[in-house]
Coordinates of C-alpha atoms in Angstrom, one line a residue:
Chain D
M168 CA 33.7 22.2 -12.2
T169 CA 29.9 22.5 -11.7
E170 CA 29.0 21.9 -8.1
V171 CA 25.4 20.7 -7.4
T172 CA 23.6 19.8 -4.2
I173 CA 20.7 17.4 -4.6
I174 CA 18.2 17.2 -1.8
G175 CA 16.4 13.8 -1.6
A176 CA 17.9 10.4 -2.2
G177 CA 14.8 8.7 -3.6
V178 CA 14.6 7.6 -7.2
A179 CA 14.4 11.1 -8.5
G180 CA 17.4 12.4 -6.6
L181 CA 19.6 9.3 -7.3
C182 CA 18.9 9.5 -11.1
V183 CA 19.6 13.2 -11.2
A184 CA 22.9 12.6 -9.3
R185 CA 23.9 9.8 -11.7
A186 CA 23.1 12.0 -14.7
L187 CA 25.0 15.0 -13.3
L188 CA 28.1 12.8 -12.4
D189 CA 28.1 11.5 -15.9
R190 CA 28.4 15.0 -17.2
G191 CA 31.3 15.7 -14.8
A192 CA 29.5 17.6 -12.1
D193 CA 30.7 17.6 -8.5
V194 CA 27.7 16.2 -6.6
V195 CA 26.6 16.4 -3.0
L196 CA 23.6 14.2 -2.2
V197 CA 21.6 15.2 0.9
D198 CA 18.9 13.2 2.6
R199 CA 17.3 13.2 6.0
H200 CA 17.8 9.5 6.3
A201 CA 21.2 7.7 6.3
D202 CA 19.9 4.9 4.0
A203 CA 17.2 4.1 1.6
G204 CA 14.1 2.7 3.3
P205 CA 10.3 2.7 3.7
H206 CA 10.3 6.5 4.2
A207 CA 10.8 6.9 0.4
C208 CA 8.0 6.4 -2.1
S209 CA 10.4 4.6 -4.4
W210 CA 11.0 1.9 -1.8
W211 CA 7.4 0.7 -2.4
A212 CA 7.4 1.0 -6.2
G213 CA 6.3 -1.8 -8.5
G214 CA 9.3 -1.3 -10.7
M215 CA 7.4 -1.8 -13.9
L216 CA 9.0 -0.1 -16.9
A217 CA 5.8 -0.2 -18.8
P218 CA 5.3 3.0 -20.8
F219 CA 2.7 1.5 -23.2
C220 CA 0.5 0.1 -20.5
E221 CA 0.6 3.4 -18.6
G222 CA -0.7 5.1 -21.8
E223 CA -4.1 3.7 -20.8
S224 CA -4.6 6.5 -18.4
A225 CA -1.5 8.7 -18.7
E226 CA -0.9 11.4 -21.1
E227 CA 1.4 11.1 -24.2
P228 CA 4.6 12.4 -22.6
V229 CA 4.6 9.6 -20.1
V230 CA 4.6 7.0 -22.9
R231 CA 7.3 8.8 -24.9
L232 CA 9.6 9.8 -22.0
G233 CA 9.0 6.4 -20.4
C234 CA 10.5 4.7 -23.4
E235 CA 13.9 6.0 -22.2
A236 CA 13.7 4.2 -18.9
A237 CA 14.6 0.6 -19.6
D238 CA 17.9 1.2 -21.5
W239 CA 18.9 3.8 -18.9
W240 CA 18.3 1.6 -15.9
N241 CA 20.0 -1.3 -17.6
A242 CA 23.1 0.8 -18.4
K243 CA 23.3 2.2 -14.9
T244 CA 22.3 -0.8 -12.8
N245 CA 22.2 -3.9 -14.9
A246 CA 19.0 -4.8 -13.1
V247 CA 16.4 -4.8 -15.9
Y248 CA 14.4 -7.8 -16.9
R249 CA 13.2 -7.7 -20.5
C250 CA 10.3 -10.1 -20.4
G251 CA 7.4 -7.9 -21.5
S252 CA 4.2 -7.5 -19.5
L253 CA 0.9 -9.2 -19.7
V254 CA -2.6 -7.7 -19.2
V255 CA -5.6 -9.9 -18.5
S256 CA -9.1 -9.5 -17.2
P257 CA -11.6 -11.9 -15.7
A258 CA -14.2 -13.0 -18.2
R259 CA -16.9 -10.8 -16.7
D260 CA -14.7 -7.7 -17.1
K261 CA -13.7 -8.4 -20.7
S262 CA -15.0 -5.0 -21.8
D263 CA -12.2 -3.5 -19.6
L264 CA -9.7 -5.4 -21.8
V265 CA -11.3 -4.1 -25.0
R266 CA -11.0 -0.6 -23.6
F267 CA -7.4 -1.1 -22.5
A268 CA -6.5 -2.3 -25.9
R269 CA -8.1 0.7 -27.6
R270 CA -6.3 3.1 -25.3
T271 CA -2.8 1.6 -25.7
T272 CA -0.2 0.6 -28.3
G273 CA 2.8 -1.7 -28.4
Y274 CA 1.0 -4.9 -27.7
R275 CA -0.3 -8.0 -29.5
E276 CA -3.4 -9.9 -28.5
V277 CA -2.8 -13.3 -27.1
T278 CA -5.1 -16.3 -26.8
G279 CA -5.6 -18.4 -23.7
A280 CA -3.2 -20.9 -25.0
E281 CA -0.5 -18.3 -25.6
I282 CA -1.0 -16.9 -22.1
A283 CA -0.6 -20.4 -20.7
N284 CA 2.6 -20.7 -22.8
L285 CA 4.0 -17.4 -21.5
E286 CA 2.9 -17.9 -17.9
P287 CA 2.1 -21.6 -17.2
D288 CA 0.9 -20.7 -13.8
L289 CA -2.0 -18.7 -15.2
G290 CA -3.0 -21.8 -17.0
D291 CA -6.3 -21.6 -18.8
R292 CA -7.7 -19.0 -16.4
F293 CA -7.9 -16.3 -19.1
A294 CA -9.2 -16.6 -22.6
K295 CA -7.6 -13.5 -23.9
G296 CA -4.9 -11.0 -23.0
L297 CA -2.6 -8.3 -24.2
F298 CA 1.1 -8.9 -24.4
F299 CA 3.4 -5.9 -24.3
E300 CA 6.5 -7.6 -25.5
T301 CA 9.0 -4.8 -25.3
E302 CA 8.2 -3.7 -21.7
C303 CA 10.5 -4.4 -18.8
H304 CA 10.7 -4.5 -15.1
L305 CA 13.3 -4.2 -12.4
T306 CA 13.6 -4.7 -8.7
P307 CA 13.4 -1.2 -7.2
R308 CA 15.4 -1.7 -4.0
L309 CA 18.2 -3.5 -5.9
A310 CA 18.3 -0.9 -8.6
L311 CA 18.3 2.0 -6.1
A312 CA 21.1 0.3 -4.1
R313 CA 23.2 -0.2 -7.1
L314 CA 22.6 3.3 -8.3
R315 CA 23.5 4.7 -5.0
A316 CA 26.7 2.6 -4.7
S317 CA 27.8 3.7 -8.2
I318 CA 27.3 7.3 -7.4
L319 CA 29.4 7.1 -4.2
V320 CA 32.1 5.2 -6.0
D321 CA 32.2 7.9 -8.6
G322 CA 32.9 10.6 -6.0
A323 CA 29.5 11.9 -4.9
Q324 CA 29.5 13.0 -1.3
F325 CA 26.6 12.0 0.9
V326 CA 25.4 14.2 3.8
Q327 CA 22.7 13.2 6.2
D328 CA 20.7 16.4 6.9
D329 CA 17.0 17.3 7.1
A330 CA 17.8 20.0 4.6
D331 CA 15.9 23.1 3.7
P332 CA 16.6 23.4 -0.1
D333 CA 16.3 27.2 0.1
E334 CA 19.2 27.4 2.5
Y335 CA 21.4 25.2 0.4
A336 CA 20.4 27.3 -2.7
Q337 CA 21.9 30.4 -1.0
R338 CA 25.3 28.6 -1.2
G339 CA 25.0 27.2 -4.6
L340 CA 23.1 25.3 -7.3
T341 CA 20.6 23.1 -5.6
I342 CA 18.1 20.6 -6.9
D343 CA 15.1 19.7 -4.7
C344 CA 14.1 16.1 -5.4
R345 CA 12.2 15.5 -2.2
G346 CA 8.9 14.3 -3.7
F347 CA 5.9 14.7 -1.4
Q348 CA 8.2 16.1 1.3
A349 CA 8.5 19.3 -0.8
R350 CA 4.8 19.9 -0.6
A351 CA 5.2 23.0 1.6
N352 CA 7.1 24.7 -1.2
L353 CA 4.8 23.4 -4.0
P354 CA 1.2 24.3 -3.2
D355 CA -0.2 22.5 -6.3
L356 CA 1.5 19.3 -5.4
R357 CA -0.8 16.7 -3.9
G358 CA -0.5 13.2 -2.5
V359 CA -2.1 10.2 -4.1
K360 CA -2.1 7.4 -1.6
G361 CA -0.9 4.0 -2.7
E362 CA -1.0 0.7 -0.7
M363 CA 0.9 -2.5 -1.6
L364 CA 2.0 -5.8 -0.3
V365 CA 5.1 -8.0 -0.7
L366 CA 4.1 -11.7 -0.8
S367 CA 6.0 -14.9 -0.6
C368 CA 4.3 -17.5 -2.7
P369 CA 6.8 -20.2 -3.9
D370 CA 3.9 -22.2 -5.4
V371 CA 3.5 -19.6 -8.2
T372 CA 6.1 -18.7 -10.8
L373 CA 5.6 -15.7 -13.0
S374 CA 8.2 -14.3 -15.4
R375 CA 6.8 -10.9 -16.0
P376 CA 4.5 -8.3 -14.4
I377 CA 0.8 -9.2 -14.8
R378 CA -1.9 -6.6 -14.7
M379 CA -5.4 -7.8 -14.0
L380 CA -8.1 -5.3 -15.0
H381 CA -11.1 -4.6 -12.9
P382 CA -13.5 -1.7 -12.9
R383 CA -12.8 -0.8 -9.3
V384 CA -9.7 -2.8 -8.2
P385 CA -7.2 -3.2 -11.0
I386 CA -4.1 -4.9 -9.6
Y387 CA -0.6 -5.8 -10.8
L388 CA 1.8 -8.4 -9.6
V389 CA 5.5 -8.0 -10.2
P390 CA 7.7 -11.0 -9.7
R391 CA 10.8 -10.4 -7.7
G392 CA 12.2 -13.9 -8.1
D393 CA 12.5 -16.6 -5.5
G394 CA 8.8 -16.8 -5.1
I395 CA 8.5 -13.2 -4.0
F396 CA 5.9 -10.9 -5.5
M397 CA 4.9 -7.3 -5.2
L398 CA 1.2 -6.8 -5.2
G399 CA -0.2 -3.3 -5.8
A400 CA -1.6 -0.9 -5.7
T401 CA -4.4 1.3 -4.6
M402 CA -4.8 4.8 -5.9
I403 CA -6.7 7.1 -3.5
E404 CA -6.9 10.9 -3.7
G405 CA -5.4 12.1 -0.4
H406 CA -2.0 11.8 1.2
A407 CA -1.3 8.6 3.0
G408 CA -1.5 8.0 6.7
K409 CA 0.7 5.5 8.4
H410 CA -1.4 2.5 8.0
V411 CA -3.0 0.4 5.3
T412 CA -6.8 0.0 5.5
A413 CA -8.4 -3.4 5.8
R414 CA -10.4 -2.6 2.7
A415 CA -7.3 -2.2 0.6
L416 CA -5.8 -5.4 1.9
L417 CA -9.0 -7.3 1.2
E418 CA -9.4 -6.0 -2.2
L419 CA -5.8 -6.4 -3.3
L420 CA -5.5 -9.9 -1.8
S421 CA -8.8 -11.1 -3.2
A422 CA -7.8 -9.9 -6.7
A423 CA -4.5 -11.8 -6.4
Y424 CA -6.5 -14.8 -5.3
A425 CA -8.6 -14.5 -8.4
L426 CA -5.5 -14.4 -10.5
N427 CA -4.3 -17.7 -9.0
P428 CA -5.9 -19.3 -5.9
A429 CA -2.4 -20.4 -4.8
F430 CA -2.0 -16.8 -3.6
G431 CA -4.3 -17.9 -0.8
E432 CA -1.4 -19.7 0.7
A433 CA 1.0 -16.8 0.3
E434 CA 2.8 -15.3 3.3
V435 CA 2.5 -11.5 3.6
L436 CA 6.1 -10.3 4.1
E437 CA 5.5 -6.6 4.0
I438 CA 2.6 -4.1 3.9
G439 CA 3.4 -0.7 2.5
V440 CA 1.7 2.7 2.2
D441 CA 2.9 6.0 0.8
S442 CA 2.0 9.1 -1.0
R443 CA 2.8 9.6 -4.7
P444 CA 3.7 13.2 -5.4
A445 CA 1.5 14.5 -8.2
F446 CA 0.7 17.8 -9.9
P447 CA -2.9 18.3 -11.2
D448 CA -2.2 16.8 -14.6
N449 CA -0.2 13.9 -13.1
L450 CA 2.8 15.0 -15.2
P451 CA 6.2 15.8 -13.8
R452 CA 7.4 19.4 -13.5
I453 CA 10.8 21.2 -13.3
R454 CA 10.7 24.6 -11.8
R455 CA 13.6 27.0 -11.3
V456 CA 13.9 30.0 -9.0
G457 CA 17.5 31.4 -9.1
N458 CA 19.8 28.8 -7.8
L459 CA 17.1 26.3 -6.9
I460 CA 15.6 23.8 -9.3
R461 CA 12.7 21.7 -8.1
A462 CA 12.1 18.4 -9.9
N463 CA 8.9 16.7 -8.8
G464 CA 5.5 15.2 -9.6
L465 CA 6.6 11.8 -10.8
F466 CA 3.3 10.4 -9.5
R467 CA 3.1 6.6 -10.1
H468 CA 5.9 6.8 -12.7
G469 CA 9.0 7.2 -10.5
F470 CA 11.2 4.6 -12.1
L471 CA 9.6 5.1 -15.5
L472 CA 10.2 8.9 -15.7
A473 CA 13.1 9.6 -13.4
P474 CA 15.7 8.9 -16.1
A475 CA 14.1 11.4 -18.5
M476 CA 13.7 13.9 -15.6
A477 CA 17.4 13.5 -14.8
R478 CA 18.3 14.0 -18.4
M479 CA 16.2 17.2 -18.6
V480 CA 17.7 18.6 -15.4
T481 CA 21.2 17.9 -16.7
E482 CA 20.5 19.5 -20.1
L483 CA 19.1 22.6 -18.3
I484 CA 22.2 23.0 -16.2
F485 CA 24.9 22.1 -18.8
D486 CA 23.3 23.1 -22.1
N487 CA 20.8 25.7 -20.9
K488 CA 18.2 23.7 -22.7
T489 CA 14.6 24.3 -21.5
P490 CA 13.1 21.0 -20.5
E491 CA 9.7 20.1 -22.0
V492 CA 8.3 19.8 -18.5
M493 CA 9.6 23.2 -17.5
D494 CA 7.0 25.1 -15.6
E495 CA 7.9 28.7 -16.3
T496 CA 4.6 30.1 -15.0
A497 CA 5.2 29.0 -11.5
A498 CA 8.7 30.5 -11.2
Chain F
M60 CA -38.7 23.6 -13.6
R61 CA -38.8 21.4 -10.5
E62 CA -36.5 22.6 -7.7
F63 CA -34.0 20.5 -5.8
Y64 CA -34.7 21.3 -2.2
G65 CA -35.4 24.8 -3.1
K66 CA -32.5 25.2 -5.6
S67 CA -33.2 25.5 -9.2
L68 CA -30.5 24.3 -11.5
P69 CA -29.6 25.9 -14.8
N70 CA -29.4 22.5 -16.5
G71 CA -30.0 18.8 -15.8
F72 CA -26.4 17.8 -15.8
M73 CA -24.9 16.2 -12.6
L74 CA -21.4 14.9 -13.1
G75 CA -19.3 12.7 -10.9
T76 CA -15.7 13.3 -10.0
A77 CA -14.2 9.8 -9.8
Q78 CA -12.0 7.8 -12.1
Y79 CA -10.6 10.6 -14.3
P80 CA -7.1 10.2 -15.6
S81 CA -6.0 13.3 -13.6
P82 CA -7.5 16.2 -11.7
A83 CA -6.6 18.5 -14.6
I84 CA -8.7 16.4 -17.0
L85 CA -11.5 16.4 -14.4
A86 CA -11.5 20.2 -14.3
D87 CA -11.5 20.4 -18.0
A88 CA -14.4 18.0 -18.3
F89 CA -16.4 20.1 -15.9
K90 CA -15.6 23.3 -17.8
R91 CA -16.8 21.8 -21.1
S92 CA -19.8 20.0 -19.5
G93 CA -21.3 23.1 -18.0
A94 CA -22.6 20.7 -15.3
S95 CA -24.4 22.4 -12.5
V96 CA -23.7 19.7 -9.8
A97 CA -20.6 17.8 -8.9
T98 CA -20.9 14.6 -7.0
V99 CA -18.0 13.5 -4.9
S100 CA -17.5 10.4 -2.8
L101 CA -16.0 10.5 0.5
R102 CA -13.7 7.8 1.7
R103 CA -14.0 7.3 5.4
E104 CA -10.3 7.0 5.7
S105 CA -9.6 10.3 4.0
G106 CA -12.3 12.0 6.0
R107 CA -10.9 11.0 9.3
D108 CA -7.6 12.9 9.1
R109 CA -8.7 15.2 6.2
A110 CA -6.1 13.6 4.0
G111 CA -8.2 14.2 1.0
Q112 CA -8.4 17.9 1.4
D113 CA -6.3 18.7 -1.7
F114 CA -8.7 16.8 -3.9
W115 CA -11.7 18.3 -2.1
Q116 CA -10.4 21.8 -2.6
L117 CA -10.1 21.1 -6.3
I118 CA -13.8 20.0 -6.3
R119 CA -14.8 23.2 -4.5
N120 CA -12.8 25.2 -7.1
L121 CA -15.1 23.9 -9.8
G122 CA -17.6 26.4 -8.6
V123 CA -20.7 24.2 -8.9
H124 CA -23.1 22.8 -6.4
I125 CA -21.5 19.9 -4.5
L126 CA -23.4 16.8 -3.9
P127 CA -21.4 14.5 -1.6
N128 CA -22.3 10.8 -1.8
T129 CA -22.0 7.8 0.3
A130 CA -20.6 5.6 -2.5
G131 CA -19.5 2.2 -1.4
C132 CA -21.4 2.1 1.9
H133 CA -23.0 -1.3 2.6
S134 CA -24.9 -0.5 5.8
V135 CA -27.1 2.1 7.2
K136 CA -24.6 2.9 9.9
E137 CA -21.8 3.3 7.4
A138 CA -23.9 5.6 5.2
V139 CA -25.0 7.8 8.1
T140 CA -21.5 8.2 9.4
T141 CA -20.2 9.1 5.9
A142 CA -23.1 11.6 5.4
H143 CA -22.1 13.4 8.7
M144 CA -18.5 13.5 7.6
A145 CA -19.5 14.9 4.2
R146 CA -21.7 17.6 5.8
E147 CA -18.7 18.7 7.8
V148 CA -16.2 18.6 5.0
F149 CA -18.4 20.3 2.3
D150 CA -20.7 22.4 4.5
T151 CA -23.8 21.3 2.7
K152 CA -27.0 19.6 3.7
W153 CA -27.2 17.7 0.4
I154 CA -26.3 14.1 0.4
K155 CA -26.5 11.5 -2.3
L156 CA -27.5 8.4 -0.4
E157 CA -26.1 5.1 -1.6
V158 CA -26.6 1.9 0.4
I159 CA -25.3 -1.0 -1.6
G160 CA -26.9 -4.3 -1.1
E161 CA -25.2 -6.6 -3.6
E162 CA -21.6 -6.5 -4.7
D163 CA -21.9 -7.7 -8.3
T164 CA -24.6 -5.4 -9.5
L165 CA -24.2 -2.7 -6.8
H166 CA -28.0 -3.0 -6.5
P167 CA -29.3 -0.6 -3.9
D168 CA -30.3 -2.2 -0.6
V169 CA -33.7 -0.5 -0.7
F170 CA -34.6 -1.5 2.9
G171 CA -31.4 0.0 4.3
L172 CA -31.9 3.0 2.0
V173 CA -35.3 3.9 3.3
E174 CA -34.1 3.6 6.9
A175 CA -31.0 5.7 6.3
A176 CA -33.0 8.3 4.4
R177 CA -35.4 8.6 7.4
I178 CA -32.5 9.0 9.9
L179 CA -30.7 11.6 7.7
S180 CA -33.9 13.5 6.8
E181 CA -34.8 13.8 10.5
D182 CA -31.3 15.0 11.1
G183 CA -31.8 17.9 8.7
F184 CA -30.1 16.4 5.6
Q185 CA -31.6 16.9 2.2
V186 CA -31.4 13.4 0.8
F187 CA -30.9 12.4 -2.8
P188 CA -31.5 8.6 -2.6
Y189 CA -30.0 6.3 -5.2
T190 CA -32.8 3.8 -5.8
T191 CA -34.3 1.5 -8.3
E192 CA -37.5 2.3 -10.4
D193 CA -39.6 0.5 -7.8
L194 CA -42.7 2.6 -7.1
V195 CA -43.3 1.3 -3.6
V196 CA -39.7 2.0 -2.6
A197 CA -40.1 5.4 -4.1
D198 CA -43.2 6.1 -2.1
K199 CA -41.5 5.0 1.1
L200 CA -38.6 7.2 0.4
R201 CA -41.0 10.1 -0.1
H202 CA -42.5 9.4 3.3
A203 CA -39.0 9.1 4.8
G204 CA -38.5 12.7 3.8
C205 CA -36.9 12.6 0.4
E206 CA -38.0 15.5 -1.9
V207 CA -35.8 14.2 -4.8
L208 CA -35.6 10.6 -6.1
M209 CA -32.7 9.2 -8.1
P210 CA -33.7 5.9 -9.9
W211 CA -31.0 4.0 -11.7
G212 CA -30.9 3.7 -15.5
A213 CA -28.8 0.5 -15.2
P214 CA -26.2 -0.8 -12.7
I215 CA -23.5 1.6 -11.8
G216 CA -20.7 1.8 -14.3
S217 CA -22.4 -0.6 -16.7
G218 CA -23.1 1.9 -19.5
L219 CA -26.2 0.0 -20.5
G220 CA -28.5 3.0 -20.6
L221 CA -32.2 2.9 -19.6
N222 CA -32.8 -0.7 -18.7
N223 CA -36.5 -0.5 -17.8
I224 CA -38.3 2.1 -19.8
F225 CA -41.7 1.1 -18.6
G226 CA -40.8 1.2 -15.0
L227 CA -39.1 4.6 -15.4
R228 CA -42.1 6.0 -17.3
A229 CA -44.4 4.7 -14.6
L230 CA -42.3 6.4 -11.9
R231 CA -42.3 9.7 -13.8
A232 CA -46.1 9.5 -14.2
H233 CA -46.6 8.5 -10.6
F234 CA -44.6 11.4 -9.1
P235 CA -45.4 14.3 -11.4
D236 CA -44.2 16.9 -8.9
V237 CA -41.1 15.2 -7.6
P238 CA -37.7 16.0 -9.1
L239 CA -36.4 12.8 -10.6
V240 CA -32.8 12.2 -11.6
I241 CA -31.6 9.2 -13.6
D242 CA -28.6 8.1 -11.7
A243 CA -26.1 5.5 -12.9
G244 CA -25.8 3.2 -15.9
L245 CA -25.7 5.7 -18.7
G246 CA -23.1 5.0 -21.3
L247 CA -23.9 7.3 -24.2
P248 CA -25.2 10.8 -24.7
S249 CA -28.3 9.3 -26.5
H250 CA -29.2 7.6 -23.2
A251 CA -29.2 10.9 -21.5
A252 CA -31.2 12.5 -24.2
A253 CA -33.8 9.7 -23.9
A254 CA -34.1 10.3 -20.2
M255 CA -34.6 14.0 -20.6
E256 CA -37.2 13.4 -23.4
M257 CA -39.1 11.2 -20.9
G258 CA -39.4 14.1 -18.6
F259 CA -36.7 13.4 -16.1
D260 CA -35.3 16.5 -14.5
A261 CA -31.6 15.6 -14.6
V262 CA -29.2 12.9 -15.2
L263 CA -26.2 12.0 -13.0
L264 CA -23.3 10.1 -14.6
N265 CA -19.6 9.6 -14.0
T266 CA -18.0 6.6 -15.7
A267 CA -19.3 7.4 -19.2
V268 CA -17.3 10.6 -19.1
A269 CA -14.4 9.7 -16.9
K270 CA -13.5 6.5 -18.8
A271 CA -14.0 7.9 -22.3
G272 CA -10.8 8.3 -24.3
D273 CA -11.4 12.1 -24.3
P274 CA -13.4 12.8 -21.1
A275 CA -13.7 16.6 -21.8
A276 CA -15.2 16.0 -25.3
M277 CA -17.5 13.3 -24.0
A278 CA -18.7 15.7 -21.3
E279 CA -19.5 18.3 -23.9
A280 CA -21.4 15.6 -25.9
F281 CA -23.5 14.7 -22.9
A282 CA -24.2 18.4 -22.2
A283 CA -25.5 18.8 -25.8
A284 CA -27.7 15.6 -25.5
I285 CA -29.1 16.7 -22.2
K286 CA -30.0 20.1 -23.6
A287 CA -31.5 18.5 -26.7
G288 CA -33.6 16.1 -24.6
K289 CA -34.8 18.8 -22.3
L290 CA -35.7 21.1 -25.2
A291 CA -37.6 18.3 -27.0
K292 CA -39.6 17.5 -23.9
A293 CA -40.6 21.2 -23.5
A294 CA -41.5 21.3 -27.2
D295 CA -44.2 18.6 -26.6
P296 CA -43.2 15.8 -29.0
M297 CA -45.6 14.2 -31.4
E298 CA -47.4 11.0 -30.4
P299 CA -46.1 7.9 -32.2
R300 CA -48.7 6.0 -34.3
D301 CA -48.9 2.7 -36.0
M302 CA -49.8 3.9 -39.5
A303 CA -48.0 6.2 -41.8
A304 CA -49.3 9.7 -41.9
P305 CA -48.3 11.6 -45.0
S306 CA -46.8 14.9 -44.2
T307 CA -48.1 16.3 -47.5
P308 CA -51.8 16.1 -48.2
V309 CA -52.6 13.9 -51.2
I310 CA -55.5 16.0 -52.4
G311 CA -54.4 18.8 -54.7
K312 CA -51.1 17.0 -55.4
A313 CA -50.1 17.2 -59.1
F314 CA -50.2 13.8 -60.7
L315 CA -49.3 12.4 -64.1
E316 CA -51.6 10.3 -66.1

């Protein structure tokens, strides 16, 4: 039986573990923390499975590989909402909506009345929008918890250790899924700071993620149910410190307020900040040196691309198939 | 060729480094643009603990002159602090000075701009002030120590092109020896060509390239337009006139009865 050690129990590590178990591997999952928590980038994720929207700024592989995500997550966690996603812009920024439409596929244009029909709480605030009907979302912490539970039930062993992947690799096949923590071993990996909030606003009901375009401060709101929303997210070149800036809070909250003034009454439950691990083209990479495979660079697409990444790592190990995101030059 | 604080630039293309889909595309756009200056904005927060150094290294690796800017600063104090941080990070005296006065149009606060320009010039900075086409403000910036002026074409990120041709022409005529850079508001290569044809020394743009569907191709298009405009200006264009002027003399022309 193939024995594999996976370092890092964030979204990448858990997906790789799940995929390897499904192929019959013997999996040991190692993380420096006993449980999932705010130390992991995926803890703060939006959980949008929105490959077509991401196509606005991401390159083609993100859209194509991202299309694998919703079915995968639904099969493994049964935590996927298939409600589409809605993109709107304030009237003064309507040229951003035109551009977004030109840069993406998989949507239909909707009128103000249709928007009000889809999301009554947006009312007549927006005259036009884009509805990406096939897109999905999930609740990241629930999905991660279910995935982790299923992995342990299926026999994966968990070890709490601040592991050095190179040491583990001397003993056997090891996959480094540590995200930004692997930076010391991946000199071209950089951090892109993201800041987000969790709000409680029972006055507003939304059924699907809403993206509001803005030339400087585009935001998204993802409903978590029970009046809870995730509001994100800044994108700043530079790894994150410990704290969120006042500017980020002001900008995010005022954008949410513009979406619906009822958010002025929202309670702020959590404020999060972390570094998205990214390579220069913002695309993921798989690198192999001997017994060590490094899978990293999911950028802002953790939940969207981790299933495809896990599939590719599994195919590399079991079928000797070179992944399309294999980075041979760096080996 | 007018010099920018003693440096002559091989072309009149200054390109911003914000808003690209990825650093790889940013690098590609620079390669195809041949731009001689890269502007980079410094967030106070990433300057403080040097969190932005990966990105800054990438900018340094472009191998062009770096013009740090004080984008997003709304007060003299903020702009001066950011300029000091930029000097430390990029080891350059150059600073593109932005003091924003109004949130919707990002209109320069010209009063704060003049004051910050004076403070920074006295402190040894070589200031590139982002200003309007206002002649009086331009004159005060000159007296504050600025040897380069950067009037806007249109509001930042608007892509509207050259909004006030008369004002810009007057500015060019008024300061024949001062390097003038059209900064902000350009959307299309034809806007850049027009600016160069009017005798401006350079154009500075960011959004028009970064937000194009294919930023690298758009960068190349702008480079070609800037080159064309500059060449046309040097070639001494004809004067427009109201009446037709036949390009072939009528006398001696064969005619049929």
